[in-house]
XYZ file of C-alpha atoms in Angstrom:
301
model
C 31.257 -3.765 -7.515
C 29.255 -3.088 -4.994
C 28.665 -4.649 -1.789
C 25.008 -4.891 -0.706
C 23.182 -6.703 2.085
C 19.228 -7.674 2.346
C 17.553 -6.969 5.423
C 14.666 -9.272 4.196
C 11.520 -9.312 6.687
C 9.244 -12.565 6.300
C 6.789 -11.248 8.356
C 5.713 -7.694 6.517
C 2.385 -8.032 4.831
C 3.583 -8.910 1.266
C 6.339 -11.110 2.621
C 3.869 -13.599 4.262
C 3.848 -16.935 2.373
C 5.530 -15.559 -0.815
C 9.055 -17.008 -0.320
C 12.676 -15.356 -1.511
C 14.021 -16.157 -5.311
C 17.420 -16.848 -5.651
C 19.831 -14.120 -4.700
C 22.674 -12.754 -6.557
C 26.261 -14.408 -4.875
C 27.465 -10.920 -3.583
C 24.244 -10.006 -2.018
C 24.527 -10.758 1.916
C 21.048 -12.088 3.412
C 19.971 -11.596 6.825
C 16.170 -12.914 7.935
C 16.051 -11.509 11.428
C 13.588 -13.151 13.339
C 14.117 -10.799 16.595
C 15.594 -7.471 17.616
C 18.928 -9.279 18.652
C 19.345 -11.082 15.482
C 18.616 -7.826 13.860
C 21.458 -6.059 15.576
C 23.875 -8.871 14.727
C 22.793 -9.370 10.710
C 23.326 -5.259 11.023
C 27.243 -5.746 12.501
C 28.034 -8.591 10.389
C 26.892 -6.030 7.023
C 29.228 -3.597 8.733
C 32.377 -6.254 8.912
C 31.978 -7.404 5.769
C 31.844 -3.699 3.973
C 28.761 -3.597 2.925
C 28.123 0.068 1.219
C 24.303 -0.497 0.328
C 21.229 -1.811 2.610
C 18.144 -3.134 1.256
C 15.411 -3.052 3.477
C 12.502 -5.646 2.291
C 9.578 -4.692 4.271
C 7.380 -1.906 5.127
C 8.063 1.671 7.547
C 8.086 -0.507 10.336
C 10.837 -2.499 9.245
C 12.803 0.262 7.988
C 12.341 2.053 11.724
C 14.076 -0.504 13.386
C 16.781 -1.078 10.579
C 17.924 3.085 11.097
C 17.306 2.609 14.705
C 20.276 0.138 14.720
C 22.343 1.205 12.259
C 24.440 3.956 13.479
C 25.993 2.135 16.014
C 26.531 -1.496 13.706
C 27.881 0.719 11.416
C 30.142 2.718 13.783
C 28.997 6.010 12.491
C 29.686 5.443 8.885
C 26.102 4.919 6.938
C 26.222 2.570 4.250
C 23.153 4.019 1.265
C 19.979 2.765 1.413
C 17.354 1.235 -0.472
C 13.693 0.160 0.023
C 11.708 -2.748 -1.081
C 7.823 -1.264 0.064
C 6.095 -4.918 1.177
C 4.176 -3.753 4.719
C 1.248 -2.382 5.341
C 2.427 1.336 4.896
C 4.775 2.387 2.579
C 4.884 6.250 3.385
C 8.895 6.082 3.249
C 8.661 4.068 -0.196
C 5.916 7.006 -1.355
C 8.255 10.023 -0.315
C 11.103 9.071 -2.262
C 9.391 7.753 -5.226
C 9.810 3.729 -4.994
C 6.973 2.235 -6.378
C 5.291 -1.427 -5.083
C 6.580 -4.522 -6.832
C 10.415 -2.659 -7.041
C 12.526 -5.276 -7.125
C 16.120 -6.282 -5.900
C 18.038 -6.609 -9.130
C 16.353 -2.974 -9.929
C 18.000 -1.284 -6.674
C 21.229 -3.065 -7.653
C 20.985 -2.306 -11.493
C 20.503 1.613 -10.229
C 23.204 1.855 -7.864
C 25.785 -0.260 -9.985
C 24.867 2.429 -12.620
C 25.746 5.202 -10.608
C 22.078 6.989 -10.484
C 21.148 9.608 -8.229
C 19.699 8.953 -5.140
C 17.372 10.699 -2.802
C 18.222 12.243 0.055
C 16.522 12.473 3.485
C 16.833 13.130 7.026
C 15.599 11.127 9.546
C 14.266 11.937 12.947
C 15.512 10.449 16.255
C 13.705 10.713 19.653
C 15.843 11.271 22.342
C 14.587 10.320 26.076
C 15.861 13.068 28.949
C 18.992 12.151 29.842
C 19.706 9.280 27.726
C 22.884 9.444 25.793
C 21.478 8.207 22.401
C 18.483 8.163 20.563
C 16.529 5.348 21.562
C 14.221 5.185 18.398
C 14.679 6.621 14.609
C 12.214 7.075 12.041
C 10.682 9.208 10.123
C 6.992 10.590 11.521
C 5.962 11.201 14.925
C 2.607 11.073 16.742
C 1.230 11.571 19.777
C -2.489 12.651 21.002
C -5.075 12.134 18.402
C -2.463 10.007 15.809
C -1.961 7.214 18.224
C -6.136 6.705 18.361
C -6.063 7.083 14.870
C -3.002 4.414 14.608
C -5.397 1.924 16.631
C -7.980 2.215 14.263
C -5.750 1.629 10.853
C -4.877 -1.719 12.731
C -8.421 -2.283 12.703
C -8.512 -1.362 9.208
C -5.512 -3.544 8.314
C -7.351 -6.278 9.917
C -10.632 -5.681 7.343
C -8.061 -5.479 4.615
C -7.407 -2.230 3.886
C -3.684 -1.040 3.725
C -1.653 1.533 1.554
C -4.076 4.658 0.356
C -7.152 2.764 1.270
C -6.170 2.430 4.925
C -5.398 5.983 5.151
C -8.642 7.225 3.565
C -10.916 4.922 5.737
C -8.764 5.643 9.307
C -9.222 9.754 7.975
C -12.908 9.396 7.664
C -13.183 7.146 10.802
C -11.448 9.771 12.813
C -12.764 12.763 11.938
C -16.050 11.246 12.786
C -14.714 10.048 16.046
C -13.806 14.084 16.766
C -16.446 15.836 15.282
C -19.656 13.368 16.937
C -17.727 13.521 20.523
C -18.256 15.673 23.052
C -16.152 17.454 25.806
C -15.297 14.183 27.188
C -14.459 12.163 24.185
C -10.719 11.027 24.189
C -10.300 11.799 20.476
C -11.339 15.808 21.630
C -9.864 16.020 24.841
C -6.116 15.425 23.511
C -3.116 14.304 25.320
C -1.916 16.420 28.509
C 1.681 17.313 28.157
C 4.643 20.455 27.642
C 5.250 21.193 24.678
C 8.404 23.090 23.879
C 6.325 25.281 20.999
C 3.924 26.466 23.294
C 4.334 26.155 26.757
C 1.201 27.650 27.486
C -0.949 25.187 26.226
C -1.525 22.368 28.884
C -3.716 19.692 26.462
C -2.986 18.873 23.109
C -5.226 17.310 20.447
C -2.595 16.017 17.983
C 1.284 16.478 17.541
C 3.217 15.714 14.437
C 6.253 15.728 12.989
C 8.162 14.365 9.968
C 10.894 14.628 7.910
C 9.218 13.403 4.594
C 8.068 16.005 1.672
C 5.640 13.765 0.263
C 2.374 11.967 2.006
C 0.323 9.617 0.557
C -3.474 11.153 -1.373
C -1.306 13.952 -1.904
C -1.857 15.444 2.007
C 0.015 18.403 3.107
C -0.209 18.736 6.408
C 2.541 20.924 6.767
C 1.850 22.890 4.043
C 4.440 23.285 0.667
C 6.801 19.818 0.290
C 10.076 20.845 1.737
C 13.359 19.542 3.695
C 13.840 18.828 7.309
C 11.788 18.587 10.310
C 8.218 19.983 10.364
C 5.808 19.758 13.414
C 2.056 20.685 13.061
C 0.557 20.995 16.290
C -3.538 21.664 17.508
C -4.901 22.344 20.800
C -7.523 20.026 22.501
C -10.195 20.582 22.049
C -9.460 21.588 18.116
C -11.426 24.673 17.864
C -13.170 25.008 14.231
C -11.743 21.494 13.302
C -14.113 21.372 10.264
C -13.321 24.141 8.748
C -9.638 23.743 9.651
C -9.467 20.598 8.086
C -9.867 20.610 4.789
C -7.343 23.837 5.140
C -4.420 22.007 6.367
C -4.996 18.865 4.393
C -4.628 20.824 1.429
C -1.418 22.360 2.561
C -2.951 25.973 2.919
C -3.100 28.673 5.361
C -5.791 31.258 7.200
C -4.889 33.782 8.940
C -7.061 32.773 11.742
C -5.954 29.271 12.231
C -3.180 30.216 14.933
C -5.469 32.143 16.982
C -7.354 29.126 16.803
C -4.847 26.674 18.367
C -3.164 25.300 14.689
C 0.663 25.838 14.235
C 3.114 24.282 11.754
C 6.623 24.820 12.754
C 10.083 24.517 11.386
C 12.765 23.638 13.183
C 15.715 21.399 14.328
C 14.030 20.008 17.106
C 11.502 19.883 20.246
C 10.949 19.029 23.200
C 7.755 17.115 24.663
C 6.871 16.213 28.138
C 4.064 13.785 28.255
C 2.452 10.577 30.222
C 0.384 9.137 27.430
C 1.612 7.130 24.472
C 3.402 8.073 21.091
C 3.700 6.628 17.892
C 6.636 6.382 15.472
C 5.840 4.844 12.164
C 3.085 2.584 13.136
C 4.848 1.465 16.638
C 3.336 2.678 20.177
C 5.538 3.738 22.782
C 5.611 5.030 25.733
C 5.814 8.248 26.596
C 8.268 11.295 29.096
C 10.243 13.688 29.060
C 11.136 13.706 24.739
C 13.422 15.657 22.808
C 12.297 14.962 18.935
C 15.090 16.395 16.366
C 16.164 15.986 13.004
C 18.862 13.228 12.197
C 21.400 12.263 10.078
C 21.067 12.894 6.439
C 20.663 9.355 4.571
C 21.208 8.654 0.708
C 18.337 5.865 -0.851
C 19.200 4.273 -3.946
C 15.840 4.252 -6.015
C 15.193 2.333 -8.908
Protein backbone atom coordinates (compact mmCIF):
# COMPACT_ATOMS: atom_id res chain seq x y z
CA UNK A 1 0.00 0.00 0.00
CA UNK A 2 1.19 3.06 -0.27
CA UNK A 3 0.87 6.04 1.75
CA UNK A 4 0.37 9.30 -0.18
CA UNK A 5 -0.56 12.85 0.80
CA UNK A 6 -2.10 15.83 -1.52
CA UNK A 7 -0.61 19.07 -1.25
CA UNK A 8 -3.71 20.47 -3.13
CA UNK A 9 -3.40 24.39 -3.97
CA UNK A 10 -6.93 26.15 -4.56
CA UNK A 11 -5.43 29.07 -5.67
CA UNK A 12 -3.11 27.86 -8.89
CA UNK A 13 -4.68 28.90 -12.12
CA UNK A 14 -6.60 25.65 -12.95
CA UNK A 15 -7.56 25.17 -9.33
CA UNK A 16 -9.66 28.42 -9.20
CA UNK A 17 -13.40 27.60 -8.99
CA UNK A 18 -13.04 23.94 -10.14
CA UNK A 19 -13.50 22.19 -6.75
CA UNK A 20 -11.76 18.64 -5.46
CA UNK A 21 -13.67 15.11 -6.35
CA UNK A 22 -13.78 12.72 -3.82
CA UNK A 23 -10.49 11.36 -2.60
CA UNK A 24 -9.41 7.89 -2.14
CA UNK A 25 -9.59 7.00 2.06
CA UNK A 26 -5.72 6.56 2.30
CA UNK A 27 -4.91 9.70 0.51
CA UNK A 28 -4.05 12.50 3.26
CA UNK A 29 -5.35 16.12 2.12
CA UNK A 30 -3.81 19.24 3.10
CA UNK A 31 -5.31 22.79 1.51
CA UNK A 32 -2.74 25.18 2.87
CA UNK A 33 -3.97 28.49 2.83
CA UNK A 34 -0.51 30.12 4.15
CA UNK A 35 3.17 29.33 4.50
CA UNK A 36 2.56 28.16 8.21
CA UNK A 37 -0.19 25.87 7.40
CA UNK A 38 2.01 24.64 4.68
CA UNK A 39 4.80 23.71 7.02
CA UNK A 40 2.39 21.95 9.38
CA UNK A 41 0.21 19.82 6.49
CA UNK A 42 4.15 19.02 5.45
CA UNK A 43 5.02 17.57 9.31
CA UNK A 44 1.79 15.97 9.79
CA UNK A 45 2.62 13.86 6.04
CA UNK A 46 5.91 13.15 7.76
CA UNK A 47 4.17 11.63 11.17
CA UNK A 48 1.87 9.79 9.53
CA UNK A 49 4.52 7.96 6.96
CA UNK A 50 3.63 9.23 4.10
CA UNK A 51 6.18 7.81 1.23
CA UNK A 52 4.61 9.80 -1.81
CA UNK A 53 3.69 13.72 -2.21
CA UNK A 54 1.40 15.01 -4.70
CA UNK A 55 1.79 18.43 -5.43
CA UNK A 56 -1.56 19.93 -7.20
CA UNK A 57 -0.50 23.16 -8.55
CA UNK A 58 1.93 24.79 -10.74
CA UNK A 59 6.21 25.51 -10.26
CA UNK A 60 5.30 27.88 -7.80
CA UNK A 61 3.61 25.58 -5.66
CA UNK A 62 6.00 22.91 -6.03
CA UNK A 63 8.95 25.64 -4.93
CA UNK A 64 7.60 26.12 -1.73
CA UNK A 65 6.53 22.37 -1.16
CA UNK A 66 10.71 21.30 -1.66
CA UNK A 67 11.53 24.41 0.14
CA UNK A 68 9.86 22.85 3.26
CA UNK A 69 10.29 19.51 2.93
CA UNK A 70 13.64 18.55 4.06
CA UNK A 71 13.25 19.66 7.34
CA UNK A 72 9.19 18.22 7.83
CA UNK A 73 10.58 15.29 6.63
CA UNK A 74 13.72 15.18 8.84
CA UNK A 75 16.00 14.46 5.99
CA UNK A 76 14.25 11.47 4.64
CA UNK A 77 12.36 12.53 1.15
CA UNK A 78 9.23 10.87 0.62
CA UNK A 79 8.83 10.51 -3.87
CA UNK A 80 7.15 12.93 -5.59
CA UNK A 81 4.55 13.56 -7.96
CA UNK A 82 3.07 16.53 -9.90
CA UNK A 83 -0.36 17.53 -10.83
CA UNK A 84 0.68 20.70 -13.56
CA UNK A 85 -2.54 23.26 -12.75
CA UNK A 86 -0.51 26.93 -12.56
CA UNK A 87 0.41 29.10 -14.85
CA UNK A 88 3.83 27.38 -15.71
CA UNK A 89 4.36 23.96 -15.75
CA UNK A 90 8.18 23.84 -16.72
CA UNK A 91 8.74 21.10 -13.83
CA UNK A 92 5.57 19.08 -15.18
CA UNK A 93 7.27 19.58 -18.98
CA UNK A 94 10.84 18.28 -17.87
CA UNK A 95 9.78 15.12 -16.56
CA UNK A 96 7.14 14.32 -18.97
CA UNK A 97 3.66 14.87 -16.97
CA UNK A 98 1.25 16.00 -19.22
CA UNK A 99 -1.90 18.66 -18.27
CA UNK A 100 -5.12 17.04 -17.13
CA UNK A 101 -2.78 14.03 -15.21
CA UNK A 102 -4.78 13.00 -12.71
CA UNK A 103 -4.55 11.66 -9.02
CA UNK A 104 -5.70 8.09 -9.36
CA UNK A 105 -3.03 8.03 -12.45
CA UNK A 106 0.04 9.03 -10.06
CA UNK A 107 -1.33 6.46 -7.59
CA UNK A 108 -2.14 3.70 -10.26
CA UNK A 109 1.80 4.30 -11.41
CA UNK A 110 3.43 4.18 -8.21
CA UNK A 111 1.20 1.27 -6.73
CA UNK A 112 2.46 -0.48 -9.95
CA UNK A 113 5.90 -0.06 -9.25
CA UNK A 114 6.87 2.18 -12.52
CA UNK A 115 9.92 4.01 -12.92
CA UNK A 116 10.22 7.33 -11.95
CA UNK A 117 12.25 10.29 -12.97
CA UNK A 118 14.89 11.55 -11.33
CA UNK A 119 16.07 15.14 -10.69
CA UNK A 120 18.06 17.41 -8.70
CA UNK A 121 16.97 20.39 -7.36
CA UNK A 122 18.74 23.62 -6.70
CA UNK A 123 18.88 25.45 -3.33
CA UNK A 124 20.06 29.08 -2.79
CA UNK A 125 21.99 29.52 0.07
CA UNK A 126 22.30 33.23 1.67
CA UNK A 127 26.12 34.03 3.16
CA UNK A 128 26.22 32.74 6.28
CA UNK A 129 22.96 31.20 6.71
CA UNK A 130 22.98 27.65 7.84
CA UNK A 131 20.31 26.32 5.37
CA UNK A 132 19.00 26.98 2.17
CA UNK A 133 16.46 29.47 2.43
CA UNK A 134 14.67 28.73 -0.98
CA UNK A 135 14.63 25.43 -3.38
CA UNK A 136 13.60 25.13 -6.80
CA UNK A 137 14.51 24.40 -9.83
CA UNK A 138 15.59 27.65 -12.24
CA UNK A 139 17.24 30.71 -11.28
CA UNK A 140 17.17 34.29 -12.61
CA UNK A 141 18.51 37.33 -12.06
CA UNK A 142 19.24 40.52 -14.47
CA UNK A 143 17.30 40.43 -17.62
CA UNK A 144 14.89 37.16 -16.39
CA UNK A 145 13.37 39.04 -13.55
CA UNK A 146 12.17 42.00 -16.29
CA UNK A 147 11.20 39.35 -18.38
CA UNK A 148 9.27 37.56 -15.28
CA UNK A 149 7.32 41.04 -14.88
CA UNK A 150 6.20 40.98 -18.21
CA UNK A 151 4.80 37.11 -18.32
CA UNK A 152 2.64 38.45 -15.31
CA UNK A 153 1.45 40.88 -17.67
CA UNK A 154 0.94 38.24 -20.09
CA UNK A 155 -0.80 35.96 -17.58
CA UNK A 156 -3.02 38.80 -16.93
CA UNK A 157 -4.08 39.01 -21.00
CA UNK A 158 -4.44 35.28 -20.78
CA UNK A 159 -1.65 33.78 -21.99
CA UNK A 160 0.08 30.99 -19.86
CA UNK A 161 1.97 27.63 -20.64
CA UNK A 162 3.89 27.86 -24.29
CA UNK A 163 1.93 30.88 -25.25
CA UNK A 164 3.20 32.94 -22.33
CA UNK A 165 6.65 32.01 -23.02
CA UNK A 166 6.56 32.81 -26.76
CA UNK A 167 4.86 36.28 -26.26
CA UNK A 168 7.28 37.33 -22.95
CA UNK A 169 10.41 35.99 -25.64
CA UNK A 170 9.27 38.28 -28.34
CA UNK A 171 8.36 41.11 -25.87
CA UNK A 172 11.83 40.99 -24.49
CA UNK A 173 13.96 40.74 -27.11
CA UNK A 174 12.28 43.79 -28.40
CA UNK A 175 12.69 45.47 -25.11
CA UNK A 176 16.79 44.73 -25.62
CA UNK A 177 17.31 45.12 -29.06
CA UNK A 178 15.09 48.86 -29.46
CA UNK A 179 16.95 50.17 -26.08
CA UNK A 180 19.76 52.01 -25.86
CA UNK A 181 22.82 52.32 -23.46
CA UNK A 182 20.54 53.29 -20.78
CA UNK A 183 17.73 50.88 -21.10
CA UNK A 184 17.41 48.58 -17.95
CA UNK A 185 16.79 45.47 -20.07
CA UNK A 186 20.66 46.35 -21.73
CA UNK A 187 22.35 47.67 -18.91
CA UNK A 188 22.02 44.30 -16.74
CA UNK A 189 22.26 43.81 -13.10
CA UNK A 190 25.61 44.98 -11.24
CA UNK A 191 26.97 42.19 -9.19
CA UNK A 192 30.18 39.32 -8.57
CA UNK A 193 29.85 36.64 -10.12
CA UNK A 194 31.86 33.65 -9.04
CA UNK A 195 32.36 32.57 -13.04
CA UNK A 196 33.85 35.65 -13.92
CA UNK A 197 34.95 37.95 -11.53
CA UNK A 198 35.99 40.32 -13.95
CA UNK A 199 32.87 41.24 -15.26
CA UNK A 200 31.21 44.02 -13.06
CA UNK A 201 27.46 44.15 -14.98
CA UNK A 202 25.58 41.36 -16.05
CA UNK A 203 22.73 41.17 -18.58
CA UNK A 204 21.13 37.84 -17.58
CA UNK A 205 22.12 34.86 -15.22
CA UNK A 206 20.62 31.44 -15.30
CA UNK A 207 20.66 28.36 -13.94
CA UNK A 208 18.65 25.12 -13.76
CA UNK A 209 18.63 21.76 -13.06
CA UNK A 210 15.94 20.66 -15.69
CA UNK A 211 16.98 18.87 -19.20
CA UNK A 212 13.95 19.83 -20.89
CA UNK A 213 12.36 23.56 -21.55
CA UNK A 214 9.29 24.26 -22.94
CA UNK A 215 9.23 25.13 -27.38
CA UNK A 216 11.98 22.84 -27.21
CA UNK A 217 14.71 25.81 -25.96
CA UNK A 218 18.16 24.88 -25.13
CA UNK A 219 19.67 27.37 -23.54
CA UNK A 220 22.31 25.45 -22.20
CA UNK A 221 22.93 23.60 -25.02
CA UNK A 222 22.50 19.35 -25.24
CA UNK A 223 19.67 18.08 -22.40
CA UNK A 224 21.77 16.78 -19.61
CA UNK A 225 21.95 16.24 -15.61
CA UNK A 226 22.76 18.67 -12.92
CA UNK A 227 23.29 22.26 -12.59
CA UNK A 228 23.90 24.44 -15.68
CA UNK A 229 24.39 28.30 -15.59
CA UNK A 230 24.38 30.39 -18.86
CA UNK A 231 25.60 33.69 -18.22
CA UNK A 232 25.89 37.19 -20.74
CA UNK A 233 27.49 40.38 -20.11
CA UNK A 234 25.54 43.75 -20.12
CA UNK A 235 25.36 45.10 -22.53
CA UNK A 236 24.92 41.59 -24.64
CA UNK A 237 27.25 42.20 -27.41
CA UNK A 238 25.85 40.66 -30.87
CA UNK A 239 22.58 39.62 -29.00
CA UNK A 240 20.87 39.00 -32.40
CA UNK A 241 22.96 36.91 -33.78
CA UNK A 242 23.64 35.19 -30.45
CA UNK A 243 20.23 34.45 -29.99
CA UNK A 244 18.92 32.31 -32.17
CA UNK A 245 22.45 30.36 -31.40
CA UNK A 246 21.81 29.61 -27.88
CA UNK A 247 18.11 29.07 -28.20
CA UNK A 248 18.83 26.35 -30.39
CA UNK A 249 21.26 24.78 -28.02
CA UNK A 250 24.38 25.47 -30.34
CA UNK A 251 27.72 26.90 -30.10
CA UNK A 252 30.25 29.61 -32.00
CA UNK A 253 33.37 29.86 -31.34
CA UNK A 254 33.10 33.51 -30.91
CA UNK A 255 30.32 33.70 -28.47
CA UNK A 256 32.73 33.67 -25.29
CA UNK A 257 34.81 36.37 -26.52
CA UNK A 258 31.66 37.99 -26.81
CA UNK A 259 30.50 37.86 -23.15
CA UNK A 260 28.19 34.29 -23.50
CA UNK A 261 29.23 31.33 -21.21
CA UNK A 262 27.35 28.14 -20.25
CA UNK A 263 28.88 26.45 -17.35
CA UNK A 264 28.75 23.20 -15.52
CA UNK A 265 29.14 22.87 -12.21
CA UNK A 266 28.11 22.11 -8.56
CA UNK A 267 27.58 25.48 -7.64
CA UNK A 268 28.17 29.47 -7.62
CA UNK A 269 28.41 32.13 -6.00
CA UNK A 270 26.62 35.63 -6.72
CA UNK A 271 26.95 38.90 -5.02
CA UNK A 272 24.26 41.25 -6.04
CA UNK A 273 21.79 44.29 -4.82
CA UNK A 274 19.04 43.87 -7.35
CA UNK A 275 16.34 41.23 -7.37
CA UNK A 276 16.25 37.42 -8.38
CA UNK A 277 13.79 35.13 -9.43
CA UNK A 278 13.21 31.45 -8.60
CA UNK A 279 10.41 29.83 -10.46
CA UNK A 280 8.21 32.74 -11.01
CA UNK A 281 8.86 34.30 -7.30
CA UNK A 282 11.01 37.68 -6.84
CA UNK A 283 13.37 37.94 -4.18
CA UNK A 284 15.67 39.83 -2.94
CA UNK A 285 18.95 39.79 -3.56
CA UNK A 286 23.13 39.48 -1.55
CA UNK A 287 25.66 37.74 -1.08
CA UNK A 288 24.21 34.00 -2.91
CA UNK A 289 25.68 30.75 -3.12
CA UNK A 290 23.37 28.79 -5.88
CA UNK A 291 24.23 24.83 -5.89
CA UNK A 292 22.79 21.73 -6.88
CA UNK A 293 20.50 19.81 -4.31
CA UNK A 294 19.30 16.73 -3.32
CA UNK A 295 18.43 14.20 -5.88
CA UNK A 296 14.44 13.69 -5.86
CA UNK A 297 12.45 10.63 -7.40
CA UNK A 298 8.79 11.87 -9.28
CA UNK A 299 6.34 9.30 -9.80
CA UNK A 300 4.90 10.03 -13.40
CA UNK A 301 1.94 8.67 -14.77
Amino acid sequence: MIRAGLIWNQKSHRNRGAGRGPLPPDVLDIVPEDPAELDGGLRRLAQAGADLVVVDGGDGTIREVLSRLPEAFEGRLPRLAVLPNGKTNALALDIETPLGTTLEQILAAAEAGRPVKQRQCLEIVRRGAPAPEHRGFLFGAGAFVRATELAQRNHGLGFFDNAAIAVTLGGAIVRTLAGGADEPWRRGEAGSLSLAPEVARWFLVMASTLKRFPLGLRPYGVPREGLKVLSVAAPPRRLPFALPILLRGRDAPWLAEAGYRRDDLPAFGFAFDGEYVLDGERYSGGDLTVRQGPALEFVIP
